[in-house]
Tab-separated table of C-alpha atoms in Angstrom:
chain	number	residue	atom	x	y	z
A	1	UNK	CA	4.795	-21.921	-7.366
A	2	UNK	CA	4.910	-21.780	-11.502
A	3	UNK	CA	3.610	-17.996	-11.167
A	4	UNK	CA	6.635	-17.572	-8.920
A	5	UNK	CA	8.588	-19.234	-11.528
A	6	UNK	CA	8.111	-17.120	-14.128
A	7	UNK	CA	9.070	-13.907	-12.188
A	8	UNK	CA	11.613	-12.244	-13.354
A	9	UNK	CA	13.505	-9.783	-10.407
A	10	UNK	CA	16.172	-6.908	-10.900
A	11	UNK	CA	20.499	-7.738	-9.480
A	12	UNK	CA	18.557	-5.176	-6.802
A	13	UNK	CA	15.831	-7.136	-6.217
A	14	UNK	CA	17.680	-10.544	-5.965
A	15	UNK	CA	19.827	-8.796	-3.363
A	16	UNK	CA	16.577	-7.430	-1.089
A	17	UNK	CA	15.510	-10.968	-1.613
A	18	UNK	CA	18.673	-12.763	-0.028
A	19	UNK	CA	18.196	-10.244	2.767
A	20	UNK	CA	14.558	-10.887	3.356
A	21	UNK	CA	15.214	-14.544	3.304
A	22	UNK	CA	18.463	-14.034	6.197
A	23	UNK	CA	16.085	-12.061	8.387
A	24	UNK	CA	13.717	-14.796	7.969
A	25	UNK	CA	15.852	-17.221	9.150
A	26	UNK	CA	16.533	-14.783	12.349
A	27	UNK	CA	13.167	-15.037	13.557
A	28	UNK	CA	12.170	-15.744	17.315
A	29	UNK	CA	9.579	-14.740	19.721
A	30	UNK	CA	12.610	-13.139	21.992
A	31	UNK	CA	13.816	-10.999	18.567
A	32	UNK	CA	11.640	-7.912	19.277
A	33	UNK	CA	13.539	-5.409	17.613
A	34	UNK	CA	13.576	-7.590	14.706
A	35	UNK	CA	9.575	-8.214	14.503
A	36	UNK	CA	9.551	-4.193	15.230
A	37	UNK	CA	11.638	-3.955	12.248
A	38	UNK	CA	9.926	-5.891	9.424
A	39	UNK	CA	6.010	-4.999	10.701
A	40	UNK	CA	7.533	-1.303	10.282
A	41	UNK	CA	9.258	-2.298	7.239
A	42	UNK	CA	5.727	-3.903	5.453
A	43	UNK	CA	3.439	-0.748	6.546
A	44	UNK	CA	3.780	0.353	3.055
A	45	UNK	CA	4.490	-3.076	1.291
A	46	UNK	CA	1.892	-5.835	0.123
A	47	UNK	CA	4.894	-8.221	0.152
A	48	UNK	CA	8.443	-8.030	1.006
A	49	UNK	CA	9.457	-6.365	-2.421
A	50	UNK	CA	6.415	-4.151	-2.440
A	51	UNK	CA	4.331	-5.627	-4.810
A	52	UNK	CA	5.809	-8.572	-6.577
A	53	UNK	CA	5.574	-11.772	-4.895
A	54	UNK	CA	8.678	-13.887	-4.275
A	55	UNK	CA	10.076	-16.920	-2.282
A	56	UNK	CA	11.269	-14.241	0.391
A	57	UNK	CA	7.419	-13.779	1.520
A	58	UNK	CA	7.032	-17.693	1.644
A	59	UNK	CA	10.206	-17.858	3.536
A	60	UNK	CA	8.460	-14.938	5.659
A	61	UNK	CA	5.189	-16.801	6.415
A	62	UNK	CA	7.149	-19.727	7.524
A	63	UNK	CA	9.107	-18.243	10.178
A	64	UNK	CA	6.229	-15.721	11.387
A	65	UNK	CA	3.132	-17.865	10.749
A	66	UNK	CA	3.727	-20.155	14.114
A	67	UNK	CA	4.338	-16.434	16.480
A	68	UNK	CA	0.997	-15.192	14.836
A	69	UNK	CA	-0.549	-18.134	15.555
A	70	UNK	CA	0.344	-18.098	19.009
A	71	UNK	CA	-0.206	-13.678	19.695
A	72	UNK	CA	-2.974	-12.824	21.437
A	73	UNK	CA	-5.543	-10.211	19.745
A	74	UNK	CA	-3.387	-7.304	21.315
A	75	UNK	CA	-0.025	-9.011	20.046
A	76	UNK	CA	-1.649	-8.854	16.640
A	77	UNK	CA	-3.447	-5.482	16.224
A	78	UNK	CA	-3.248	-3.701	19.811
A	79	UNK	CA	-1.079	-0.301	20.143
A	80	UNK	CA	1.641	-1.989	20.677
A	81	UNK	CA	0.724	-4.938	18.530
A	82	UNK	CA	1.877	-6.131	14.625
A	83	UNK	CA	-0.299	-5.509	12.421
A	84	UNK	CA	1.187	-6.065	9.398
A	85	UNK	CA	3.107	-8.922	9.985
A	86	UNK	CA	-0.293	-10.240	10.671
A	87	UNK	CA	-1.442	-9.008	7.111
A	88	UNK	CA	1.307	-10.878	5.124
A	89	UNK	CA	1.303	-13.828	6.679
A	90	UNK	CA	-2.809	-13.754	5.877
A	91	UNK	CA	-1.967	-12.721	1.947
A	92	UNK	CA	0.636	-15.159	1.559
A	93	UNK	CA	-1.683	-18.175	3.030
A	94	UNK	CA	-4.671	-17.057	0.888
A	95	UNK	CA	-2.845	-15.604	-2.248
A	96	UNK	CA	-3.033	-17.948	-5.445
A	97	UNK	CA	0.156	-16.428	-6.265
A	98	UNK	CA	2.210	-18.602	-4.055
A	99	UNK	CA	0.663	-21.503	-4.390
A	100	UNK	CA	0.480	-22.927	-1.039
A	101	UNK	CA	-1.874	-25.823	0.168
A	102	UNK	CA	-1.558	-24.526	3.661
A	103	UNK	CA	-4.164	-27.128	5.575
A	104	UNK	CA	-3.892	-25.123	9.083
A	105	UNK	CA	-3.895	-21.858	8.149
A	106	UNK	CA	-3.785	-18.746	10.785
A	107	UNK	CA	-7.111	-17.508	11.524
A	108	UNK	CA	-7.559	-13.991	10.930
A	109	UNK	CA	-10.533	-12.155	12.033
A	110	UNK	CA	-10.027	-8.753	9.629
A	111	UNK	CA	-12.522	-6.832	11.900
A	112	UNK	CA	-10.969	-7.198	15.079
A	113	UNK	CA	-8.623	-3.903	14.995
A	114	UNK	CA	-7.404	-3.362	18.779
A	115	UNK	CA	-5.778	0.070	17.754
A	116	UNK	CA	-5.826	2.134	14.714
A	117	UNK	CA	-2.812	4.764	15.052
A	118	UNK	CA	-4.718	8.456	15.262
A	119	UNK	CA	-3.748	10.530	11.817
A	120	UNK	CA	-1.922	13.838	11.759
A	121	UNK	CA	-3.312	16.807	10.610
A	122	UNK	CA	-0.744	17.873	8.145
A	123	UNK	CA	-1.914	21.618	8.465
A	124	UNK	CA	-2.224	21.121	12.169
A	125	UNK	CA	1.064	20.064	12.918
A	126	UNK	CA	2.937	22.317	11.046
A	127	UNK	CA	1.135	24.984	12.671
A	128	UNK	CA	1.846	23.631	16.286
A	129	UNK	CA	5.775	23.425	15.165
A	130	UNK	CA	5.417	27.164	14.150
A	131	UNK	CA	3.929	28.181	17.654
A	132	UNK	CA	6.893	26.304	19.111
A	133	UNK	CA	9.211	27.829	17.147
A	134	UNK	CA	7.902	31.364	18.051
A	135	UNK	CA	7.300	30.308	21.873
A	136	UNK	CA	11.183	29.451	22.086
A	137	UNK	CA	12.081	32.520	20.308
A	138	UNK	CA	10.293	34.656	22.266
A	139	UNK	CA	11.651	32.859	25.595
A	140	UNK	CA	15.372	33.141	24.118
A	141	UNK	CA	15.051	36.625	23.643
A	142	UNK	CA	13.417	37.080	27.282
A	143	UNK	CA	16.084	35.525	28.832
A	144	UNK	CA	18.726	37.459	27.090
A	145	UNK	CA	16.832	40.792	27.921
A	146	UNK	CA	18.546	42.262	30.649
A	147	UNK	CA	22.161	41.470	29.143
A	148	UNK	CA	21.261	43.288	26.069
A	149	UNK	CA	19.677	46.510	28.218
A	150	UNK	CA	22.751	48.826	28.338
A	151	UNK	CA	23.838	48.299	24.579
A	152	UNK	CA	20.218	49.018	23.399
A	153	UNK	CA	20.724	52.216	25.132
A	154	UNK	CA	23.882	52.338	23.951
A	155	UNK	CA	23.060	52.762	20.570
A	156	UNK	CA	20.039	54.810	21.587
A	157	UNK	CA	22.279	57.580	22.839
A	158	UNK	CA	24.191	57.122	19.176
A	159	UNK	CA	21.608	57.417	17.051
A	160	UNK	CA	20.155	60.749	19.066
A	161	UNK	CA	23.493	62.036	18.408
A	162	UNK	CA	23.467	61.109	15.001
A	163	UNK	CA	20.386	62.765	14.187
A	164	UNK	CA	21.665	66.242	16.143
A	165	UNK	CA	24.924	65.993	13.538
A	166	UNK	CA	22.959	65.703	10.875
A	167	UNK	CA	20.263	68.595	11.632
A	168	UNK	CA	23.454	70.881	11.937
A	169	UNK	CA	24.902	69.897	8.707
A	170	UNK	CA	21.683	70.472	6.969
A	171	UNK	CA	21.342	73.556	8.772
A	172	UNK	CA	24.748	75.033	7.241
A	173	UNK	CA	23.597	74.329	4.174
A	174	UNK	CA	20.525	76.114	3.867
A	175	UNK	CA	22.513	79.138	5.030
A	176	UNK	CA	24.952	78.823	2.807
A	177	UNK	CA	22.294	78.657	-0.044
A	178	UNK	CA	20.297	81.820	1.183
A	179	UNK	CA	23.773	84.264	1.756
A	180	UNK	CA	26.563	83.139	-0.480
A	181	UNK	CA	25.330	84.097	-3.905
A	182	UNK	CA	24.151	88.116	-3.665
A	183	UNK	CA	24.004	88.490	-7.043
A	184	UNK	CA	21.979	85.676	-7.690
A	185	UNK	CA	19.362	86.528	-4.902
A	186	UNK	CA	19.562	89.864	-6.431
A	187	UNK	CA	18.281	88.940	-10.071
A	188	UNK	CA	15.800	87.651	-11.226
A	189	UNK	CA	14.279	84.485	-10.251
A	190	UNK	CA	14.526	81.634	-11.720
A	191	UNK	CA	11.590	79.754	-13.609
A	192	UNK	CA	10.490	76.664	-12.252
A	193	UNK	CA	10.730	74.098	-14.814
A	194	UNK	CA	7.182	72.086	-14.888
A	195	UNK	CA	7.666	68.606	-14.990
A	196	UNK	CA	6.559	66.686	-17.968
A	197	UNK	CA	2.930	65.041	-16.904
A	198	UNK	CA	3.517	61.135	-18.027
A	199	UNK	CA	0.454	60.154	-19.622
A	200	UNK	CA	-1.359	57.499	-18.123
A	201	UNK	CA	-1.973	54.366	-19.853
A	202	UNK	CA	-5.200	52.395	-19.472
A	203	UNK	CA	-4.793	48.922	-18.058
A	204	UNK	CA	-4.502	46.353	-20.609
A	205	UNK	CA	-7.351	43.910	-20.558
A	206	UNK	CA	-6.366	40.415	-19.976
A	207	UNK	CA	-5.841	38.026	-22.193
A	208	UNK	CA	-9.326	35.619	-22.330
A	209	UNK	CA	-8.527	32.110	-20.815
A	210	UNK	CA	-8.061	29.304	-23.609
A	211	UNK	CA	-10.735	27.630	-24.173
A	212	UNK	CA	-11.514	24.007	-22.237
A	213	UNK	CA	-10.863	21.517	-24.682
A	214	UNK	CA	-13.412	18.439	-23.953
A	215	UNK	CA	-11.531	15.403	-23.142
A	216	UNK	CA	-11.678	12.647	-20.428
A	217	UNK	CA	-8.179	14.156	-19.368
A	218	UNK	CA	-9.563	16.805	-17.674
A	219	UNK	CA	-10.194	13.911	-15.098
A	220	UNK	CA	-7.180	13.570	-12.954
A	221	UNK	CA	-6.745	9.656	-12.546
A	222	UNK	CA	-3.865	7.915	-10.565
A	223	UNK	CA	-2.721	4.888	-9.227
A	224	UNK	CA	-3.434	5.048	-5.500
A	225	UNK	CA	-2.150	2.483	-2.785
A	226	UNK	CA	-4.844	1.382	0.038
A	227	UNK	CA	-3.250	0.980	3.364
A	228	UNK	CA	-5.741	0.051	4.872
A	229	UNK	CA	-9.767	-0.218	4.893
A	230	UNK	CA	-12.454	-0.583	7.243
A	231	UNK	CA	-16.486	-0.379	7.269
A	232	UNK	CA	-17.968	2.781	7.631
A	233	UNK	CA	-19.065	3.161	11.474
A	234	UNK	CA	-22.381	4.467	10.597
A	235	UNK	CA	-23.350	2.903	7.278
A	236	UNK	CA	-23.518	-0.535	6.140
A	237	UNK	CA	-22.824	-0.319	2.405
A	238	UNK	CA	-19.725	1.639	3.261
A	239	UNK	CA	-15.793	1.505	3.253
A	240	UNK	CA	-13.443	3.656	4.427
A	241	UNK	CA	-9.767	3.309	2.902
A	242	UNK	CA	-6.744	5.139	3.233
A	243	UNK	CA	-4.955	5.601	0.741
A	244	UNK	CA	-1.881	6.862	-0.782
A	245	UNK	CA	-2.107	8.454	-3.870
A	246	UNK	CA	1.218	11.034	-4.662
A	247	UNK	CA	-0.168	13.620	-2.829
A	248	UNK	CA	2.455	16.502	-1.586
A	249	UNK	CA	2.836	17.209	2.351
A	250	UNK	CA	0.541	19.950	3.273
A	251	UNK	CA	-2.346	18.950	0.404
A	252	UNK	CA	-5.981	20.009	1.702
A	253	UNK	CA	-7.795	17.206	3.021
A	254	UNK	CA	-4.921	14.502	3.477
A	255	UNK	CA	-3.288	13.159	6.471
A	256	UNK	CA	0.233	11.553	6.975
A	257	UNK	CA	-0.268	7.651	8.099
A	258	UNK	CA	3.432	5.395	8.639
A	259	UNK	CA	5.353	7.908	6.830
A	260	UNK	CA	2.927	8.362	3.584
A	261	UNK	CA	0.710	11.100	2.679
A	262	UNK	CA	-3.277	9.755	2.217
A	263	UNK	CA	-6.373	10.601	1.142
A	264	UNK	CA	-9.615	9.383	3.288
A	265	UNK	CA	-11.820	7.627	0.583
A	266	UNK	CA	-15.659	6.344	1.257
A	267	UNK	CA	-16.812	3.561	-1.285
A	268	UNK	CA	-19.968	1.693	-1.264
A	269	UNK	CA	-18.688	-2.056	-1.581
A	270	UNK	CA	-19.014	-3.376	1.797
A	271	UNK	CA	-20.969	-6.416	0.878
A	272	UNK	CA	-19.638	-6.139	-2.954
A	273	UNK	CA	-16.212	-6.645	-2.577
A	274	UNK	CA	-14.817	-8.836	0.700
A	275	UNK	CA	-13.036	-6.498	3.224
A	276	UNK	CA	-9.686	-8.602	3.118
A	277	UNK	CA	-9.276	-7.624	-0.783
A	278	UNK	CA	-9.226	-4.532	-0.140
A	279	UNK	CA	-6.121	-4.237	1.870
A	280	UNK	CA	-3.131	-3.473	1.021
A	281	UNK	CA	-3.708	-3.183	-2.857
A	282	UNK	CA	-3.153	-0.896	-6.006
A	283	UNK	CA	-6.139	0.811	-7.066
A	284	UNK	CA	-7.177	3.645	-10.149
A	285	UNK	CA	-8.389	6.468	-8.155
A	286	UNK	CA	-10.199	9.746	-9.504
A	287	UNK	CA	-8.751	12.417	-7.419
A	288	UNK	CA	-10.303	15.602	-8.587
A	289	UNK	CA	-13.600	15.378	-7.186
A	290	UNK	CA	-14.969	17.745	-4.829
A	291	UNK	CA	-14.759	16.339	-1.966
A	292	UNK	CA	-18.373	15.449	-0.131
A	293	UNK	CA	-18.908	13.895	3.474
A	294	UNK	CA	-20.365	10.446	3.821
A	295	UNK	CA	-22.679	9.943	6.711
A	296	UNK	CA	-19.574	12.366	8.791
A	297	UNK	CA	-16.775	11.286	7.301
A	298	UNK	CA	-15.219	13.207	4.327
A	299	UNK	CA	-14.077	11.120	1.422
A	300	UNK	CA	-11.762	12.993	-0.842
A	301	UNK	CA	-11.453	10.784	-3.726
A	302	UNK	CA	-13.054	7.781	-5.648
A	303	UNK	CA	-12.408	4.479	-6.106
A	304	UNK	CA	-12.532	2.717	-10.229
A	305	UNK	CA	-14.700	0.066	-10.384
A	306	UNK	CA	-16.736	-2.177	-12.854
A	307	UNK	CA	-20.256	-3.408	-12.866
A	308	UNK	CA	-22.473	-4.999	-15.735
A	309	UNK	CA	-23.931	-2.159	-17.513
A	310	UNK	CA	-27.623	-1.530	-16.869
A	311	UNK	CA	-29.693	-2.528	-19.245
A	312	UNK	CA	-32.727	-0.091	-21.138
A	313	UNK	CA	-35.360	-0.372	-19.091
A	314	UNK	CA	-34.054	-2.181	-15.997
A	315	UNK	CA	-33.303	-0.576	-12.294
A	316	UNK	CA	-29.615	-0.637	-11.215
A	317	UNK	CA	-30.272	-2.218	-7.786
A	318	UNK	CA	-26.748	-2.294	-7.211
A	319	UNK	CA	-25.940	-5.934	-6.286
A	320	UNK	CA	-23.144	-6.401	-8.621
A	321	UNK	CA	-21.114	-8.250	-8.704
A	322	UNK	CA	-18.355	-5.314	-8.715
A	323	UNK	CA	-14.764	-5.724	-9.824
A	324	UNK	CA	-12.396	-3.694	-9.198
A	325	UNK	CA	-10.039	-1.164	-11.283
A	326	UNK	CA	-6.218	-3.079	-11.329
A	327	UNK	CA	-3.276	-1.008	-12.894
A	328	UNK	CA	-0.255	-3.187	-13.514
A	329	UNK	CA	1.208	-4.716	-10.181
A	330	UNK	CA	4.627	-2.552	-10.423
A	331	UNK	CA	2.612	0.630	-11.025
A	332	UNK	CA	3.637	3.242	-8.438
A	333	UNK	CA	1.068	5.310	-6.185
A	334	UNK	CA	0.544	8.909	-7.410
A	335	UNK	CA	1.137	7.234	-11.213
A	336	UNK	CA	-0.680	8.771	-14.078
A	337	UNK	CA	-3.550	6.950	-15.458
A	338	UNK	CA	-5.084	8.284	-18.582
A	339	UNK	CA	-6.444	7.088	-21.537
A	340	UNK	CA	-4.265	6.665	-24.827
A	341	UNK	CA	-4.823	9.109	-27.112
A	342	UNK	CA	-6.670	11.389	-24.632
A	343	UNK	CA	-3.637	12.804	-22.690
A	344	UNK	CA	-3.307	15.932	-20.974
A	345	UNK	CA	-3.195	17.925	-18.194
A	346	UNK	CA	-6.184	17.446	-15.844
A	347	UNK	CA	-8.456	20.104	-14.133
A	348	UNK	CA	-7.509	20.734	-10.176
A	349	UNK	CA	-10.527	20.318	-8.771
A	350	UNK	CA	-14.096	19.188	-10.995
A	351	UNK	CA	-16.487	22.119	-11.282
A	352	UNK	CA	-19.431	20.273	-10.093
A	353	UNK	CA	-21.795	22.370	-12.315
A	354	UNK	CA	-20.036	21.842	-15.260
A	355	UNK	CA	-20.656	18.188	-15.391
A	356	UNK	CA	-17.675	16.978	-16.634
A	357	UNK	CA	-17.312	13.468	-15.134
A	358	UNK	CA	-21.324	13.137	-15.724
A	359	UNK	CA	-20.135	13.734	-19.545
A	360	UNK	CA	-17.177	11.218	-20.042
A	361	UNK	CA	-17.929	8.484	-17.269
A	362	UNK	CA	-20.503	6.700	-19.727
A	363	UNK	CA	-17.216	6.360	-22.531
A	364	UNK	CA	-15.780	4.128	-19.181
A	365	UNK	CA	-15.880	0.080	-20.369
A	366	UNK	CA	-14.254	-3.279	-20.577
A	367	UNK	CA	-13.094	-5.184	-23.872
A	368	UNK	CA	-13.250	-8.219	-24.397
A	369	UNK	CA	-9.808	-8.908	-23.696
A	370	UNK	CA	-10.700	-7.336	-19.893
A	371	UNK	CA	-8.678	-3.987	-20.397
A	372	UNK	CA	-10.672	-0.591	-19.475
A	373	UNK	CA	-10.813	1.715	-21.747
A	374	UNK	CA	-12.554	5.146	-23.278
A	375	UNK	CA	-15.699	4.464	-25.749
A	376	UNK	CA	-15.549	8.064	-27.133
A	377	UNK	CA	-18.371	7.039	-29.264
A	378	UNK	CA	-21.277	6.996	-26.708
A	379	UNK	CA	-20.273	10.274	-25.469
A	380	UNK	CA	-22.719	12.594	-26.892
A	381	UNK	CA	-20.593	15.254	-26.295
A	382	UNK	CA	-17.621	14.969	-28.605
A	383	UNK	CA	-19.940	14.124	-31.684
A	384	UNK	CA	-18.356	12.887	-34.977
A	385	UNK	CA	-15.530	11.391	-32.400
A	386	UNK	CA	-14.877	7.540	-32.265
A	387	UNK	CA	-12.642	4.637	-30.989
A	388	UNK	CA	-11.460	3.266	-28.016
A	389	UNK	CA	-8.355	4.298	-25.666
A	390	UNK	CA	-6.829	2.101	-23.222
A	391	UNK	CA	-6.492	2.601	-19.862
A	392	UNK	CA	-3.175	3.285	-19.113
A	393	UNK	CA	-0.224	4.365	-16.581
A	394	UNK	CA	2.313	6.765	-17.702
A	395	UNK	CA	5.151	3.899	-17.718
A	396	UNK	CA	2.854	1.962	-20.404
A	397	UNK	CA	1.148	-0.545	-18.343
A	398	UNK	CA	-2.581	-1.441	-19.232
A	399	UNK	CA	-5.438	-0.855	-16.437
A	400	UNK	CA	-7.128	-4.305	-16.642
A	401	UNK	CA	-10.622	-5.992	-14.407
A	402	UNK	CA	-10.912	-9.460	-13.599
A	403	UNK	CA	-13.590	-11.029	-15.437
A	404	UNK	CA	-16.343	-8.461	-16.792
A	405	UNK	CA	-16.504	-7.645	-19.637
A	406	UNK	CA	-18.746	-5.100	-21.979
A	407	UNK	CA	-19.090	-3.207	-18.340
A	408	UNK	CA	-19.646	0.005	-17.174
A	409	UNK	CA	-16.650	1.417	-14.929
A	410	UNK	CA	-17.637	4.163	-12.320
């Protein structure tokens, strides 16, 4: 409880607190729509504020612990099931920041995942909407067809006899023209005046793009928000998060999951980092990398993390141990993470044959203190350049790893 102690929460806060703590107290296996309410409610929360803890997610555990304790497999992660109530009351139980010496805790098998709600296509679904739209056009015309019949040839007739007025008029006036002025058709005629020929001006050549200025900002690092993850299907070393990261709706390669638009992201920690750490937690994520498929499954992004750096002469048999990437707990998803006094607008998407995250990745360390930052000195590349720049989001906060440090980050 002292690291709840010490927390410090907003008038706003305090009041999303009070009302946590009144729908705690309002919990009951017959209160469906309630239970409906808060596992909706925590699809996009790691606890009941979003990311800082508070006595409203003990208050939480107490009330819901003895239901999960009691649901069935399907009552816990089936279609119809709770899911995330089943998460919190797991984090709060197992999170030092709480402090609780639960003795019979909920077990929670993390694998056993009844139903996993299919994704939507962004492109796909606002095409179907756009073939419905143009279906029930087409029928609302149909219908209206035969009503309109008689006024379409209505106007027909109309515009027929527009036209015939017209030709006449123009007809008068040609005649007028040829016979009114005798004298004039008598005399001389009159000299075409040729037109001035404009002279044609070669196209302007356009201006040379500015030249790429090398800098680790060309890599386009956020704060990104797994909602989930689960081992690859078809390889053992792999994860497979979802994750939020500030995409916009209609982004190539991201689908909308409970109301947030995601990235699909393939790591290799499965037997690095435990599966239950990797739910429901802030991560740095490089999202400018072409995206590549991963025994089938396209991962569209990358996940920050740190490992001891390989010595000269030794073989990185990748064993770890791994840490991963944290940005400050109130950082948002879709943040800006860059490093200070390398900021700037980042490429869209890597050119892969340019090289550029080859170039700055091996600047990526730890300090002693445990903060990440840029080592511009080891990058060969920006020669005569030294010093180190933080890792950090673009409200200030410092991108920090648990306990490596001197490491390489990747």
């Amino acid at each position: 409880m002292a690291y709840l102690d010490s927390q410090k929460y907003t008038p706003a806060e305090e009041t999303e607190i009070q009302s946590w703590l009144s729908k705690a107290s309002s919990v009951s296996p017959d209160n469906s729509s309630l239970l409906d309410e808060i596992n909706n409610t925590l699809a996009t929360r790691t606890t009941a504020l979003g990311t800082k803890p508070s006595k409203a997610d003990i208050a939480l555990y107490e009330s819901l612990a003895p239901l999960v304790k009691s649901w069935g497999p399907e009552q816990r992660t089936g279609e119809h099931g709770h899911p995330n109530i089943v998460r919190l009351v797991d984090f709060v139980q197992n999170s030092p920041f709480f402090g609780l010496d639960v003795k019979d805790k909920v077990e929670v098998d993390v694998e056993d995942i009844r139903y996993v709600k299919p994704v939507v296509d962004a492109k796909a679904e606002k095409e179907r909407l756009k073939k419905e739209k143009a279906a029930a056009a087409a029928a609302a015309a149909a219908a209206g067809g035969n009503a309109e019949q008689k006024t379409l040839v209505d106007r027909t007739k109309e515009a027929a006899q527009t036209v015939v007025e017209k030709a006449v008029e123009a007809k008068n006036t040609v005649v007028e023209a040829v016979t009114g002025d005798a004298a004039a058709a008598a005399g001389a005629k009159p000299q075409k005046q040729k037109k001035e020929k404009k002279e044609k001006k070669g196209r302007e050549p356009a201006p040379p793009p500015p030249p790429q200025v090398l800098s680790p900002c060309l890599i386009d690092l956020r704060v990104g928000h797994i909602l989930k993850a689960i081992k690859h299907p078809e390889a053992d070393s792999l994860y497979v998060s979802t994750i939020a990261m500030g995409d916009k709706p209609g982004t190539d390669d991201t689908t909308e999951v409970d109301g947030q638009i995601c990235r699909t992201v393939c790591s290799g920690l499965n037997g690095l980092v435990p599966l239950e750490e990797m739910q429901g937690r802030k991560v740095v994520v490089v999202c400018n990398l072409k995206p590549v498929k991963m025994r089938g499954i396209k991962s569209s992004a990358m996940v920050l993390a740190a490992s001891p750096k390989i010595k000269e002469g030794e073989v990185d048999d990748h064993k770890g141990p791994v840490e991963l990437v944290n940005p400050p707990a109130d950082a948002k998803a879709g943040e800006r993470v860059y490093f200070e006094g390398w900021a700037g607008e980042p490429e869209k998407v890597l050119n892969p044959k340019k090289k550029i995250w080859e170039t700055f990745q091996p600047g990526f360390t730890t300090t002693d203190d445990l903060e990440v930052a840029f080592d511009a000195g080891v990058v060969e590349a920006l020669e005569g350049k030294t010093g180190l720049g933080k890792l950090v989001t673009e409200s200030g906060g410092v991108c920090k790893v648990k306990s490596l440090t001197g490491a390489q980050v990747r």
